[in-house]
PDB file of C-alpha atoms in Angstrom:
ATOM      1  CA  MET B   1      14.862 -30.316 -22.226  1.00 48.00           C
ATOM      2  CA  GLY B   2      12.937 -28.819 -19.301  1.00 56.00           C
ATOM      3  CA  ASP B   3      12.194 -25.153 -18.793  1.00 65.00           C
ATOM      4  CA  THR B   4      15.404 -23.587 -17.441  1.00 71.00           C
ATOM      5  CA  ARG B   5      13.932 -20.153 -16.774  1.00 83.00           C
ATOM      6  CA  LYS B   6      13.939 -18.753 -13.254  1.00 95.00           C
ATOM      7  CA  ARG B   7      10.604 -19.253 -11.553  1.00 97.00           C
ATOM      8  CA  ALA B   8       8.627 -16.592  -9.708  1.00 98.00           C
ATOM      9  CA  VAL B   9       5.474 -17.151  -7.678  1.00 98.00           C
ATOM     10  CA  VAL B  10       3.145 -14.181  -7.260  1.00 98.00           C
ATOM     11  CA  ALA B  11       0.315 -14.366  -4.744  1.00 98.00           C
ATOM     12  CA  GLY B  12      -2.494 -11.839  -5.099  1.00 95.00           C
ATOM     13  CA  ALA B  13      -1.704 -10.904  -8.691  1.00 95.00           C
ATOM     14  CA  SER B  14      -5.221  -9.757  -9.567  1.00 92.00           C
ATOM     15  CA  GLY B  15      -4.729  -6.142  -8.462  1.00 91.00           C
ATOM     16  CA  PHE B  16      -3.183  -3.399 -10.570  1.00 94.00           C
ATOM     17  CA  ILE B  17       0.222  -3.762  -8.893  1.00 97.00           C
ATOM     18  CA  GLY B  18       0.146  -7.526  -9.404  1.00 97.00           C
ATOM     19  CA  HIS B  19      -0.830  -7.253 -13.061  1.00 96.00           C
ATOM     20  CA  ARG B  20       2.036  -4.867 -13.713  1.00 97.00           C
ATOM     21  CA  LEU B  21       4.543  -6.969 -11.764  1.00 98.00           C
ATOM     22  CA  VAL B  22       3.636 -10.178 -13.584  1.00 98.00           C
ATOM     23  CA  ARG B  23       4.186  -8.449 -16.944  1.00 97.00           C
ATOM     24  CA  GLU B  24       7.573  -7.178 -15.799  1.00 97.00           C
ATOM     25  CA  LEU B  25       8.665 -10.596 -14.529  1.00 98.00           C
ATOM     26  CA  LEU B  26       7.646 -12.247 -17.794  1.00 97.00           C
ATOM     27  CA  ASP B  27       9.594  -9.591 -19.708  1.00 97.00           C
ATOM     28  CA  GLN B  28      12.644 -10.424 -17.555  1.00 96.00           C
ATOM     29  CA  GLY B  29      12.408 -14.065 -18.583  1.00 96.00           C
ATOM     30  CA  TYR B  30      10.803 -15.535 -15.461  1.00 97.00           C
ATOM     31  CA  GLN B  31       8.373 -18.394 -15.554  1.00 97.00           C
ATOM     32  CA  VAL B  32       5.512 -16.985 -13.448  1.00 98.00           C
ATOM     33  CA  ALA B  33       2.918 -18.904 -11.443  1.00 98.00           C
ATOM     34  CA  CYS B  34       0.084 -17.213  -9.536  1.00 98.00           C
ATOM     35  CA  ILE B  35      -1.755 -18.042  -6.312  1.00 98.00           C
ATOM     36  CA  GLY B  36      -5.202 -16.574  -5.649  1.00 95.00           C
ATOM     37  CA  ARG B  37      -8.745 -17.284  -4.579  1.00 93.00           C
ATOM     38  CA  SER B  38      -9.430 -18.671  -8.050  1.00 89.00           C
ATOM     39  CA  GLY B  39      -5.907 -19.681  -9.016  1.00 86.00           C
ATOM     40  CA  PRO B  40      -4.973 -19.922 -11.781  1.00 94.00           C
ATOM     41  CA  ASP B  41      -2.053 -22.097 -10.670  1.00 97.00           C
ATOM     42  CA  ALA B  42      -2.949 -22.698  -7.014  1.00 97.00           C
ATOM     43  CA  ARG B  43      -5.783 -21.648  -4.738  1.00 97.00           C
ATOM     44  CA  TRP B  44      -5.745 -20.556  -1.117  1.00 97.00           C
ATOM     45  CA  GLY B  45      -6.734 -23.457   1.082  1.00 95.00           C
ATOM     46  CA  ASP B  46      -4.978 -26.011  -1.112  1.00 97.00           C
ATOM     47  CA  ASP B  47      -1.763 -26.207   0.891  1.00 97.00           C
ATOM     48  CA  ALA B  48      -0.313 -28.998  -1.241  1.00 98.00           C
ATOM     49  CA  ALA B  49      -0.717 -26.964  -4.432  1.00 98.00           C
ATOM     50  CA  VAL B  50       0.763 -23.869  -2.797  1.00 98.00           C
ATOM     51  CA  LEU B  51       3.753 -25.883  -1.568  1.00 98.00           C
ATOM     52  CA  SER B  52       4.324 -27.378  -5.019  1.00 98.00           C
ATOM     53  CA  LEU B  53       4.661 -23.881  -6.482  1.00 98.00           C
ATOM     54  CA  VAL B  54       6.743 -22.359  -3.686  1.00 98.00           C
ATOM     55  CA  ASP B  55       9.205 -25.267  -3.438  1.00 98.00           C
ATOM     56  CA  GLY B  56      11.966 -24.596  -5.946  1.00 97.00           C
ATOM     57  CA  ALA B  57      10.888 -21.059  -6.832  1.00 98.00           C
ATOM     58  CA  ASP B  58      13.582 -18.405  -7.090  1.00 98.00           C
ATOM     59  CA  LEU B  59      11.313 -15.555  -6.054  1.00 98.00           C
ATOM     60  CA  LEU B  60       8.119 -15.370  -4.005  1.00 98.00           C
ATOM     61  CA  VAL B  61       6.040 -12.170  -3.990  1.00 98.00           C
ATOM     62  CA  ASN B  62       2.928 -11.857  -1.857  1.00 98.00           C
ATOM     63  CA  LEU B  63       0.514  -9.023  -2.642  1.00 98.00           C
ATOM     64  CA  ALA B  64      -2.589 -10.799  -1.353  1.00 97.00           C
ATOM     65  CA  GLY B  65      -5.158  -8.940   0.702  1.00 96.00           C
ATOM     66  CA  LYS B  66      -8.644  -7.490   0.427  1.00 96.00           C
ATOM     67  CA  ILE B  67      -8.583  -3.998  -1.007  1.00 93.00           C
ATOM     68  CA  VAL B  68      -8.751  -1.329   1.710  1.00 94.00           C
ATOM     69  CA  ASN B  69     -10.727   0.977  -0.595  1.00 91.00           C
ATOM     70  CA  CYS B  70     -13.952   0.115   1.231  1.00 95.00           C
ATOM     71  CA  ARG B  71     -15.997   1.071   4.251  1.00 96.00           C
ATOM     72  CA  TYR B  72     -14.661  -0.383   7.480  1.00 97.00           C
ATOM     73  CA  THR B  73     -17.740  -2.384   8.333  1.00 97.00           C
ATOM     74  CA  GLU B  74     -17.387  -5.270  10.749  1.00 97.00           C
ATOM     75  CA  ALA B  75     -17.267  -7.797   7.902  1.00 98.00           C
ATOM     76  CA  ASN B  76     -14.763  -5.759   5.889  1.00 97.00           C
ATOM     77  CA  ARG B  77     -12.511  -5.153   8.905  1.00 98.00           C
ATOM     78  CA  THR B  78     -12.331  -8.892   9.565  1.00 98.00           C
ATOM     79  CA  GLU B  79     -11.686  -9.731   5.920  1.00 98.00           C
ATOM     80  CA  ILE B  80      -8.979  -7.072   5.563  1.00 98.00           C
ATOM     81  CA  LEU B  81      -7.123  -8.629   8.500  1.00 98.00           C
ATOM     82  CA  HIS B  82      -7.512 -12.308   7.645  1.00 98.00           C
ATOM     83  CA  SER B  83      -6.912 -11.893   3.909  1.00 97.00           C
ATOM     84  CA  ARG B  84      -3.435 -10.624   4.812  1.00 98.00           C
ATOM     85  CA  VAL B  85      -2.453 -12.609   7.890  1.00 98.00           C
ATOM     86  CA  ASP B  86      -3.886 -15.965   6.807  1.00 98.00           C
ATOM     87  CA  THR B  87      -2.404 -15.901   3.304  1.00 98.00           C
ATOM     88  CA  THR B  88       0.988 -14.838   4.661  1.00 98.00           C
ATOM     89  CA  GLY B  89       0.785 -17.689   7.173  1.00 98.00           C
ATOM     90  CA  ALA B  90      -0.015 -20.182   4.404  1.00 98.00           C
ATOM     91  CA  LEU B  91       3.020 -19.043   2.438  1.00 98.00           C
ATOM     92  CA  HIS B  92       5.170 -19.156   5.569  1.00 98.00           C
ATOM     93  CA  ARG B  93       4.228 -22.793   6.101  1.00 98.00           C
ATOM     94  CA  ALA B  94       5.018 -23.568   2.460  1.00 98.00           C
ATOM     95  CA  VAL B  95       8.441 -21.899   2.620  1.00 98.00           C
ATOM     96  CA  ALA B  96       9.264 -23.718   5.866  1.00 98.00           C
ATOM     97  CA  ALA B  97       8.251 -27.076   4.332  1.00 98.00           C
ATOM     98  CA  SER B  98      10.120 -26.568   1.048  1.00 98.00           C
ATOM     99  CA  ALA B  99      13.074 -28.775   0.164  1.00 98.00           C
ATOM    100  CA  LYS B 100      14.394 -25.859  -1.901  1.00 98.00           C
ATOM    101  CA  PRO B 101      12.861 -22.699  -0.465  1.00 98.00           C
ATOM    102  CA  PRO B 102      12.809 -19.406  -2.390  1.00 98.00           C
ATOM    103  CA  ARG B 103      15.945 -17.311  -2.144  1.00 98.00           C
ATOM    104  CA  LEU B 104      13.845 -14.164  -1.677  1.00 98.00           C
ATOM    105  CA  TRP B 105      10.356 -13.543  -0.315  1.00 98.00           C
ATOM    106  CA  LEU B 106       8.859 -10.075  -0.836  1.00 98.00           C
ATOM    107  CA  ASN B 107       5.708  -9.516   1.195  1.00 98.00           C
ATOM    108  CA  ALA B 108       3.403  -6.520   0.927  1.00 98.00           C
ATOM    109  CA  SER B 109       2.943  -4.287   3.944  1.00 98.00           C
ATOM    110  CA  THR B 110       1.933  -0.652   4.284  1.00 98.00           C
ATOM    111  CA  ALA B 111       3.453   2.686   5.259  1.00 97.00           C
ATOM    112  CA  THR B 112       0.280   3.238   7.288  1.00 96.00           C
ATOM    113  CA  ILE B 113       2.029   1.244  10.004  1.00 98.00           C
ATOM    114  CA  TYR B 114       3.635   4.509  11.157  1.00 98.00           C
ATOM    115  CA  ARG B 115       1.951   7.067  13.399  1.00 97.00           C
ATOM    116  CA  TYR B 116       0.232  10.235  12.219  1.00 96.00           C
ATOM    117  CA  ALA B 117       3.215  12.522  11.620  1.00 97.00           C
ATOM    118  CA  LEU B 118       3.453  16.266  11.120  1.00 96.00           C
ATOM    119  CA  ASP B 119       6.671  16.810  13.054  1.00 96.00           C
ATOM    120  CA  ARG B 120       9.193  14.610  11.209  1.00 97.00           C
ATOM    121  CA  PRO B 121       9.437  11.883   8.576  1.00 98.00           C
ATOM    122  CA  MET B 122       9.221   8.208   9.484  1.00 98.00           C
ATOM    123  CA  THR B 123      12.138   6.040   8.325  1.00 98.00           C
ATOM    124  CA  GLU B 124      12.824   2.350   8.825  1.00 98.00           C
ATOM    125  CA  SER B 125      15.394   3.156  11.538  1.00 97.00           C
ATOM    126  CA  THR B 126      13.634   5.996  13.383  1.00 97.00           C
ATOM    127  CA  GLY B 127       9.948   5.580  12.540  1.00 97.00           C
ATOM    128  CA  GLU B 128       7.401   5.165  15.321  1.00 98.00           C
ATOM    129  CA  LEU B 129       4.487   2.794  14.896  1.00 97.00           C
ATOM    130  CA  GLY B 130       1.002   4.178  15.422  1.00 96.00           C
ATOM    131  CA  THR B 131      -2.176   2.764  16.932  1.00 96.00           C
ATOM    132  CA  GLY B 132      -5.611   1.748  15.715  1.00 96.00           C
ATOM    133  CA  PHE B 133      -7.092  -0.399  12.981  1.00 97.00           C
ATOM    134  CA  SER B 134      -4.774   0.210  10.006  1.00 96.00           C
ATOM    135  CA  VAL B 135      -1.654   0.022  12.162  1.00 97.00           C
ATOM    136  CA  ASP B 136      -2.790  -3.204  13.828  1.00 98.00           C
ATOM    137  CA  ILE B 137      -3.418  -4.764  10.409  1.00 98.00           C
ATOM    138  CA  ALA B 138       0.133  -3.929   9.337  1.00 98.00           C
ATOM    139  CA  ARG B 139       1.635  -5.009  12.657  1.00 98.00           C
ATOM    140  CA  ASP B 140      -0.039  -8.427  12.596  1.00 98.00           C
ATOM    141  CA  TRP B 141       0.791  -8.829   8.895  1.00 98.00           C
ATOM    142  CA  GLU B 142       4.512  -8.266   9.496  1.00 98.00           C
ATOM    143  CA  ARG B 143       4.435 -10.317  12.682  1.00 98.00           C
ATOM    144  CA  GLU B 144       3.211 -13.332  10.690  1.00 98.00           C
ATOM    145  CA  PHE B 145       5.709 -12.658   7.906  1.00 98.00           C
ATOM    146  CA  PHE B 146       8.806 -12.389  10.101  1.00 98.00           C
ATOM    147  CA  ALA B 147       7.824 -15.216  12.474  1.00 98.00           C
ATOM    148  CA  GLY B 148      10.238 -18.092  12.983  1.00 96.00           C
ATOM    149  CA  ASP B 149      13.515 -18.920  11.314  1.00 96.00           C
ATOM    150  CA  LEU B 150      13.733 -19.341   7.540  1.00 98.00           C
ATOM    151  CA  PRO B 151      17.521 -19.405   7.133  1.00 97.00           C
ATOM    152  CA  GLN B 152      17.598 -19.932   3.368  1.00 98.00           C
ATOM    153  CA  THR B 153      15.075 -17.222   2.504  1.00 98.00           C
ATOM    154  CA  ARG B 154      15.723 -13.480   2.585  1.00 98.00           C
ATOM    155  CA  ARG B 155      12.583 -11.664   3.686  1.00 98.00           C
ATOM    156  CA  VAL B 156      11.625  -8.071   2.845  1.00 98.00           C
ATOM    157  CA  ALA B 157       8.401  -6.376   3.989  1.00 98.00           C
ATOM    158  CA  LEU B 158       7.283  -3.729   1.488  1.00 98.00           C
ATOM    159  CA  ARG B 159       5.868  -0.789   3.441  1.00 98.00           C
ATOM    160  CA  MET B 160       4.110   0.861   0.497  1.00 98.00           C
ATOM    161  CA  ALA B 161       2.853   4.414   0.522  1.00 98.00           C
ATOM    162  CA  ILE B 162      -0.184   5.337  -1.598  1.00 97.00           C
ATOM    163  CA  VAL B 163       0.547   4.061  -5.109  1.00 97.00           C
ATOM    164  CA  LEU B 164      -0.154   6.414  -8.012  1.00 97.00           C
ATOM    165  CA  GLY B 165      -1.256   4.635 -11.167  1.00 96.00           C
ATOM    166  CA  ASP B 166      -4.327   2.804 -12.414  1.00 92.00           C
ATOM    167  CA  GLY B 167      -5.353   1.820  -8.918  1.00 92.00           C
ATOM    168  CA  PRO B 168      -8.237   2.706  -6.601  1.00 91.00           C
ATOM    169  CA  ALA B 169      -6.453   5.377  -4.533  1.00 92.00           C
ATOM    170  CA  THR B 170      -5.681   7.462  -7.612  1.00 94.00           C
ATOM    171  CA  ALA B 171      -9.234   7.009  -8.863  1.00 92.00           C
ATOM    172  CA  ILE B 172     -10.704   8.304  -5.595  1.00 91.00           C
ATOM    173  CA  LEU B 173      -8.405  11.353  -5.527  1.00 92.00           C
ATOM    174  CA  VAL B 174      -9.152  12.205  -9.157  1.00 93.00           C
ATOM    175  CA  ARG B 175     -12.886  11.867  -8.540  1.00 90.00           C
ATOM    176  CA  LEU B 176     -12.764  14.237  -5.574  1.00 89.00           C
ATOM    177  CA  ALA B 177     -10.979  16.829  -7.724  1.00 91.00           C
ATOM    178  CA  ARG B 178     -13.520  16.453 -10.537  1.00 89.00           C
ATOM    179  CA  TRP B 179     -16.434  16.753  -8.116  1.00 86.00           C
ATOM    180  CA  GLY B 180     -15.200  20.196  -7.053  1.00 85.00           C
ATOM    181  CA  LEU B 181     -13.830  18.902  -3.726  1.00 82.00           C
ATOM    182  CA  GLY B 182     -10.269  19.442  -4.937  1.00 87.00           C
ATOM    183  CA  GLY B 183      -9.380  21.950  -2.253  1.00 92.00           C
ATOM    184  CA  PRO B 184      -7.582  20.963   0.941  1.00 94.00           C
ATOM    185  CA  GLN B 185      -9.202  18.274   3.041  1.00 93.00           C
ATOM    186  CA  LEU B 186      -9.655  19.542   6.581  1.00 93.00           C
ATOM    187  CA  ASP B 187      -9.990  17.258   9.566  1.00 93.00           C
ATOM    188  CA  GLY B 188     -12.310  18.077  12.419  1.00 89.00           C
ATOM    189  CA  TRP B 189     -15.280  16.922  14.457  1.00 88.00           C
ATOM    190  CA  TRP B 190     -17.581  14.137  13.327  1.00 92.00           C
ATOM    191  CA  PHE B 191     -20.071  11.934  15.085  1.00 93.00           C
ATOM    192  CA  PRO B 192     -18.322   9.367  17.291  1.00 92.00           C
ATOM    193  CA  HIS B 193     -17.739   5.967  15.740  1.00 94.00           C
ATOM    194  CA  GLN B 194     -15.400   3.004  16.204  1.00 94.00           C
ATOM    195  CA  ARG B 195     -14.585   2.010  12.635  1.00 95.00           C
ATOM    196  CA  TYR B 196     -10.882   2.680  13.262  1.00 96.00           C
ATOM    197  CA  ARG B 197     -10.624   0.847  16.584  1.00 97.00           C
ATOM    198  CA  GLY B 198      -7.836  -1.693  16.996  1.00 97.00           C
ATOM    199  CA  ILE B 199      -8.014  -5.271  15.774  1.00 98.00           C
ATOM    200  CA  GLY B 200      -6.015  -8.488  15.804  1.00 97.00           C
ATOM    201  CA  HIS B 201      -4.004 -10.264  18.476  1.00 93.00           C
ATOM    202  CA  ALA B 202      -3.301  -7.075  20.476  1.00 95.00           C
ATOM    203  CA  PRO B 203      -5.726  -4.267  19.517  1.00 97.00           C
ATOM    204  CA  SER B 204      -4.198  -0.832  20.091  1.00 97.00           C
ATOM    205  CA  GLY B 205      -5.601   2.612  20.740  1.00 94.00           C
ATOM    206  CA  ASP B 206      -8.622   3.696  22.743  1.00 93.00           C
ATOM    207  CA  GLY B 207     -11.157   2.925  20.004  1.00 91.00           C
ATOM    208  CA  SER B 208     -12.080   6.521  19.263  1.00 90.00           C
ATOM    209  CA  ALA B 209     -11.856   8.047  15.789  1.00 86.00           C
ATOM    210  CA  PRO B 210      -8.824  10.350  15.501  1.00 86.00           C
ATOM    211  CA  ALA B 211      -9.263  14.024  14.622  1.00 87.00           C
ATOM    212  CA  HIS B 212      -6.382  16.431  13.966  1.00 90.00           C
ATOM    213  CA  ARG B 213      -6.242  20.154  13.234  1.00 88.00           C
ATOM    214  CA  SER B 214      -3.761  19.944  10.368  1.00 88.00           C
ATOM    215  CA  HIS B 215      -5.393  22.707   8.242  1.00 91.00           C
ATOM    216  CA  GLY B 216      -4.840  20.686   5.079  1.00 93.00           C
ATOM    217  CA  ARG B 217      -1.112  20.357   5.740  1.00 95.00           C
ATOM    218  CA  GLN B 218      -1.260  16.656   6.541  1.00 97.00           C
ATOM    219  CA  ARG B 219       1.634  15.012   4.740  1.00 97.00           C
ATOM    220  CA  PHE B 220       1.067  12.896   1.660  1.00 97.00           C
ATOM    221  CA  SER B 221       3.597  10.140   0.996  1.00 98.00           C
ATOM    222  CA  TRP B 222       3.195   8.397  -2.330  1.00 98.00           C
ATOM    223  CA  ILE B 223       5.008   6.294  -4.926  1.00 98.00           C
ATOM    224  CA  HIS B 224       4.515   5.902  -8.680  1.00 98.00           C
ATOM    225  CA  ILE B 225       3.719   2.385  -9.901  1.00 98.00           C
ATOM    226  CA  ASP B 226       6.878   2.512 -12.050  1.00 98.00           C
ATOM    227  CA  ASP B 227       8.944   2.923  -8.881  1.00 98.00           C
ATOM    228  CA  VAL B 228       7.106   0.138  -7.074  1.00 98.00           C
ATOM    229  CA  VAL B 229       8.211  -2.245  -9.806  1.00 98.00           C
ATOM    230  CA  GLY B 230      11.623  -0.600 -10.096  1.00 98.00           C
ATOM    231  CA  ALA B 231      12.239  -0.891  -6.364  1.00 98.00           C
ATOM    232  CA  LEU B 232      11.241  -4.568  -6.336  1.00 98.00           C
ATOM    233  CA  LYS B 233      13.681  -5.313  -9.160  1.00 98.00           C
ATOM    234  CA  PHE B 234      16.347  -3.366  -7.251  1.00 98.00           C
ATOM    235  CA  ILE B 235      15.726  -5.336  -4.040  1.00 98.00           C
ATOM    236  CA  VAL B 236      15.981  -8.624  -5.938  1.00 98.00           C
ATOM    237  CA  SER B 237      19.500  -7.697  -7.058  1.00 97.00           C
ATOM    238  CA  HIS B 238      20.684  -6.367  -3.670  1.00 98.00           C
ATOM    239  CA  ASP B 239      21.132  -9.228  -1.237  1.00 97.00           C
ATOM    240  CA  GLU B 240      22.038  -6.889   1.617  1.00 97.00           C
ATOM    241  CA  ILE B 241      18.478  -5.535   1.831  1.00 98.00           C
ATOM    242  CA  THR B 242      16.369  -7.390   4.396  1.00 98.00           C
ATOM    243  CA  GLY B 243      13.571  -6.537   6.803  1.00 98.00           C
ATOM    244  CA  PRO B 244      11.109  -3.656   6.397  1.00 98.00           C
ATOM    245  CA  VAL B 245      11.639  -1.298   3.445  1.00 98.00           C
ATOM    246  CA  ASN B 246       9.683   1.912   2.866  1.00 98.00           C
ATOM    247  CA  LEU B 247       8.357   2.173  -0.685  1.00 98.00           C
ATOM    248  CA  ALA B 248       7.730   5.906  -0.938  1.00 98.00           C
ATOM    249  CA  ALA B 249       9.009   8.682  -3.174  1.00 98.00           C
ATOM    250  CA  PRO B 250      11.801  10.763  -1.610  1.00 98.00           C
ATOM    251  CA  HIS B 251       9.859  14.033  -1.976  1.00 98.00           C
ATOM    252  CA  PRO B 252       6.547  13.719  -0.123  1.00 97.00           C
ATOM    253  CA  SER B 253       3.962  16.445  -0.485  1.00 97.00           C
ATOM    254  CA  ASP B 254       1.092  17.697   1.615  1.00 97.00           C
ATOM    255  CA  ASN B 255      -2.639  17.568   1.092  1.00 96.00           C
ATOM    256  CA  ARG B 256      -3.049  21.161  -0.146  1.00 95.00           C
ATOM    257  CA  THR B 257      -0.332  20.700  -2.745  1.00 96.00           C
ATOM    258  CA  LEU B 258      -1.662  17.293  -3.786  1.00 97.00           C
ATOM    259  CA  MET B 259      -5.174  18.597  -4.417  1.00 95.00           C
ATOM    260  CA  ALA B 260      -3.948  21.700  -6.262  1.00 95.00           C
ATOM    261  CA  THR B 261      -1.834  19.458  -8.481  1.00 96.00           C
ATOM    262  CA  LEU B 262      -4.813  17.191  -9.155  1.00 95.00           C
ATOM    263  CA  ARG B 263      -7.035  20.170 -10.014  1.00 94.00           C
ATOM    264  CA  ARG B 264      -4.557  21.300 -12.655  1.00 93.00           C
ATOM    265  CA  ALA B 265      -4.268  17.766 -14.016  1.00 94.00           C
ATOM    266  CA  VAL B 266      -8.030  17.267 -14.425  1.00 93.00           C
ATOM    267  CA  GLY B 267      -8.769  20.842 -15.470  1.00 92.00           C
ATOM    268  CA  ALA B 268     -11.069  21.537 -12.526  1.00 91.00           C
ATOM    269  CA  PRO B 269     -11.698  25.300 -12.318  1.00 86.00           C
ATOM    270  CA  ILE B 270     -12.490  25.285  -8.610  1.00 87.00           C
ATOM    271  CA  GLY B 271     -11.580  23.237  -5.612  1.00 89.00           C
ATOM    272  CA  LEU B 272     -13.674  23.801  -2.519  1.00 89.00           C
ATOM    273  CA  PRO B 273     -12.101  23.103   0.846  1.00 92.00           C
ATOM    274  CA  ALA B 274     -13.589  19.874   2.124  1.00 89.00           C
ATOM    275  CA  PHE B 275     -14.192  19.734   5.863  1.00 91.00           C
ATOM    276  CA  ARG B 276     -14.676  16.362   7.514  1.00 92.00           C
ATOM    277  CA  TRP B 277     -18.437  16.965   7.653  1.00 92.00           C
ATOM    278  CA  MET B 278     -18.353  17.208   3.846  1.00 90.00           C
ATOM    279  CA  LEU B 279     -15.899  14.346   3.358  1.00 90.00           C
ATOM    280  CA  GLU B 280     -17.760  11.816   5.489  1.00 93.00           C
ATOM    281  CA  PRO B 281     -20.887  11.696   3.279  1.00 93.00           C
ATOM    282  CA  ALA B 282     -18.788  11.997   0.096  1.00 89.00           C
ATOM    283  CA  MET B 283     -16.596   9.078   1.130  1.00 91.00           C
ATOM    284  CA  TRP B 284     -19.698   7.123   2.135  1.00 93.00           C
ATOM    285  CA  LEU B 285     -21.006   7.578  -1.412  1.00 92.00           C
ATOM    286  CA  LEU B 286     -17.631   6.490  -2.786  1.00 89.00           C
ATOM    287  CA  ARG B 287     -17.670   3.483  -0.406  1.00 92.00           C
ATOM    288  CA  THR B 288     -14.275   4.294   1.076  1.00 93.00           C
ATOM    289  CA  GLU B 289     -12.853   5.948   4.204  1.00 94.00           C
ATOM    290  CA  PRO B 290     -11.732   9.567   4.873  1.00 93.00           C
ATOM    291  CA  GLU B 291      -8.486   8.183   6.304  1.00 92.00           C
ATOM    292  CA  LEU B 292      -7.176   8.080   2.717  1.00 90.00           C
ATOM    293  CA  VAL B 293      -6.868  11.876   2.639  1.00 92.00           C
ATOM    294  CA  LEU B 294      -6.902  12.872   6.321  1.00 95.00           C
ATOM    295  CA  LYS B 295      -4.091  10.787   7.797  1.00 95.00           C
ATOM    296  CA  SER B 296      -0.717  12.509   7.756  1.00 97.00           C
ATOM    297  CA  ARG B 297       1.661   9.969   6.215  1.00 96.00           C
ATOM    298  CA  TRP B 298       5.233  11.270   6.207  1.00 97.00           C
ATOM    299  CA  VAL B 299       7.524   8.456   5.116  1.00 98.00           C
ATOM    300  CA  GLN B 300      11.053   8.510   3.742  1.00 98.00           C
ATOM    301  CA  PRO B 301      12.687   5.656   1.749  1.00 98.00           C
ATOM    302  CA  GLU B 302      15.844   5.641   3.859  1.00 98.00           C
ATOM    303  CA  ARG B 303      16.969   2.124   3.014  1.00 98.00           C
ATOM    304  CA  LEU B 304      16.376   2.337  -0.739  1.00 98.00           C
ATOM    305  CA  LEU B 305      18.255   5.621  -1.005  1.00 98.00           C
ATOM    306  CA  ALA B 306      21.137   4.343   1.125  1.00 98.00           C
ATOM    307  CA  ALA B 307      21.435   1.282  -1.144  1.00 98.00           C
ATOM    308  CA  GLY B 308      21.583   3.507  -4.250  1.00 98.00           C
ATOM    309  CA  TYR B 309      18.119   3.232  -5.774  1.00 98.00           C
ATOM    310  CA  THR B 310      17.289   6.098  -8.155  1.00 98.00           C
ATOM    311  CA  PHE B 311      13.618   7.005  -8.362  1.00 98.00           C
ATOM    312  CA  ALA B 312      12.121   7.440 -11.824  1.00 98.00           C
ATOM    313  CA  TRP B 313       9.424   9.692 -10.337  1.00 98.00           C
ATOM    314  CA  PRO B 314      10.799  11.543  -7.285  1.00 98.00           C
ATOM    315  CA  ASP B 315       8.459  14.564  -7.554  1.00 98.00           C
ATOM    316  CA  LEU B 316       4.683  14.689  -7.289  1.00 98.00           C
ATOM    317  CA  ALA B 317       3.657  17.012 -10.140  1.00 97.00           C
ATOM    318  CA  PRO B 318       5.253  15.007 -12.988  1.00 97.00           C
ATOM    319  CA  ALA B 319       3.941  11.772 -11.460  1.00 98.00           C
ATOM    320  CA  ILE B 320       0.369  13.125 -11.312  1.00 97.00           C
ATOM    321  CA  THR B 321       0.650  14.442 -14.875  1.00 96.00           C
ATOM    322  CA  ASP B 322       1.734  10.976 -15.977  1.00 96.00           C
ATOM    323  CA  VAL B 323      -0.955   8.920 -14.265  1.00 95.00           C
ATOM    324  CA  VAL B 324      -4.021  11.136 -14.664  1.00 93.00           C
ATOM    325  CA  PRO B 325      -3.996  11.347 -18.500  1.00 73.00           C
ATOM    326  CA  ARG B 326      -3.287   7.620 -18.539  1.00 56.00           C
ATOM    327  CA  ARG B 327      -6.473   7.017 -16.569  1.00 50.00           C
ATOM    328  CA  ARG B 328      -8.463   9.205 -19.011  1.00 48.00           C
ATOM    329  CA  ARG B 329      -7.303   7.245 -22.046  1.00 42.00           C
ATOM    330  CA  ARG B 330      -8.167   3.877 -20.502  1.00 42.00           C
ATOM    331  CA  ARG B 331     -11.716   4.624 -19.411  1.00 38.00           C
TER     332      ARG B 331
END
């Protein structure tokens, strides 16, 4: 007899979210196939192989995309865009060509699609989109995902906040706290540059680097890796959920509170305030961008809460306590 297990296809499974998701799907009894630059089951550019996996699958999850934990050089900016839009387009063509298309397609997106917000939270129904590089990436990504009519496939765009776990964002934050830069991160003047200028089919913004006087009170929206996986499982079982969904804990924090919590978790005795003029060279050394800690992301999971999802980690302090010791043990 053939394999009667449900089949899931995961694209971009090499990251820490993908690794965790594949384990969870296997534990649920799925037969899992993966698409990536080096396979193992199909490679990008081999449209026939991608179609053979997608056709007949019960679930398609796309997490593909170059990691944004990098400097926004010209080459990296281009790769960040195309690694998301092109792979989503390849999957879109495969779903459209399938004789038996997947019932559900979950596609990664980002909560960075929303504007810098200090005044109110951004929800799926009332959120306002921002401008500039990161927003344009997300806008083009979702534009490709929701293009055309795929009547047999439910589509959900996963607007993920910063994920706490064994990933790069947590590593950067922990390192800043250990280096003594675990005080509030304070935006301000820096030499003009255009790393955050718009990109894609309709570049937005004026090209200048944003600077805000938030005094370390920029909002910090986040989600624990357990709740990323939990929310995906919840969405699979709730057919009424379609369109964009915010993956963010219901109790966001702010930058001052985040860094104080991290200092306690790593046992750092001091945490110097870090002005942009200090952060820029530090982030250059870490090969990432200050946007990680300076943008005010204030996102609420309106749709998940309305559908009845219960977060395993709704509050920041317990989530930080959970993930930081975990990182220590695994080094």
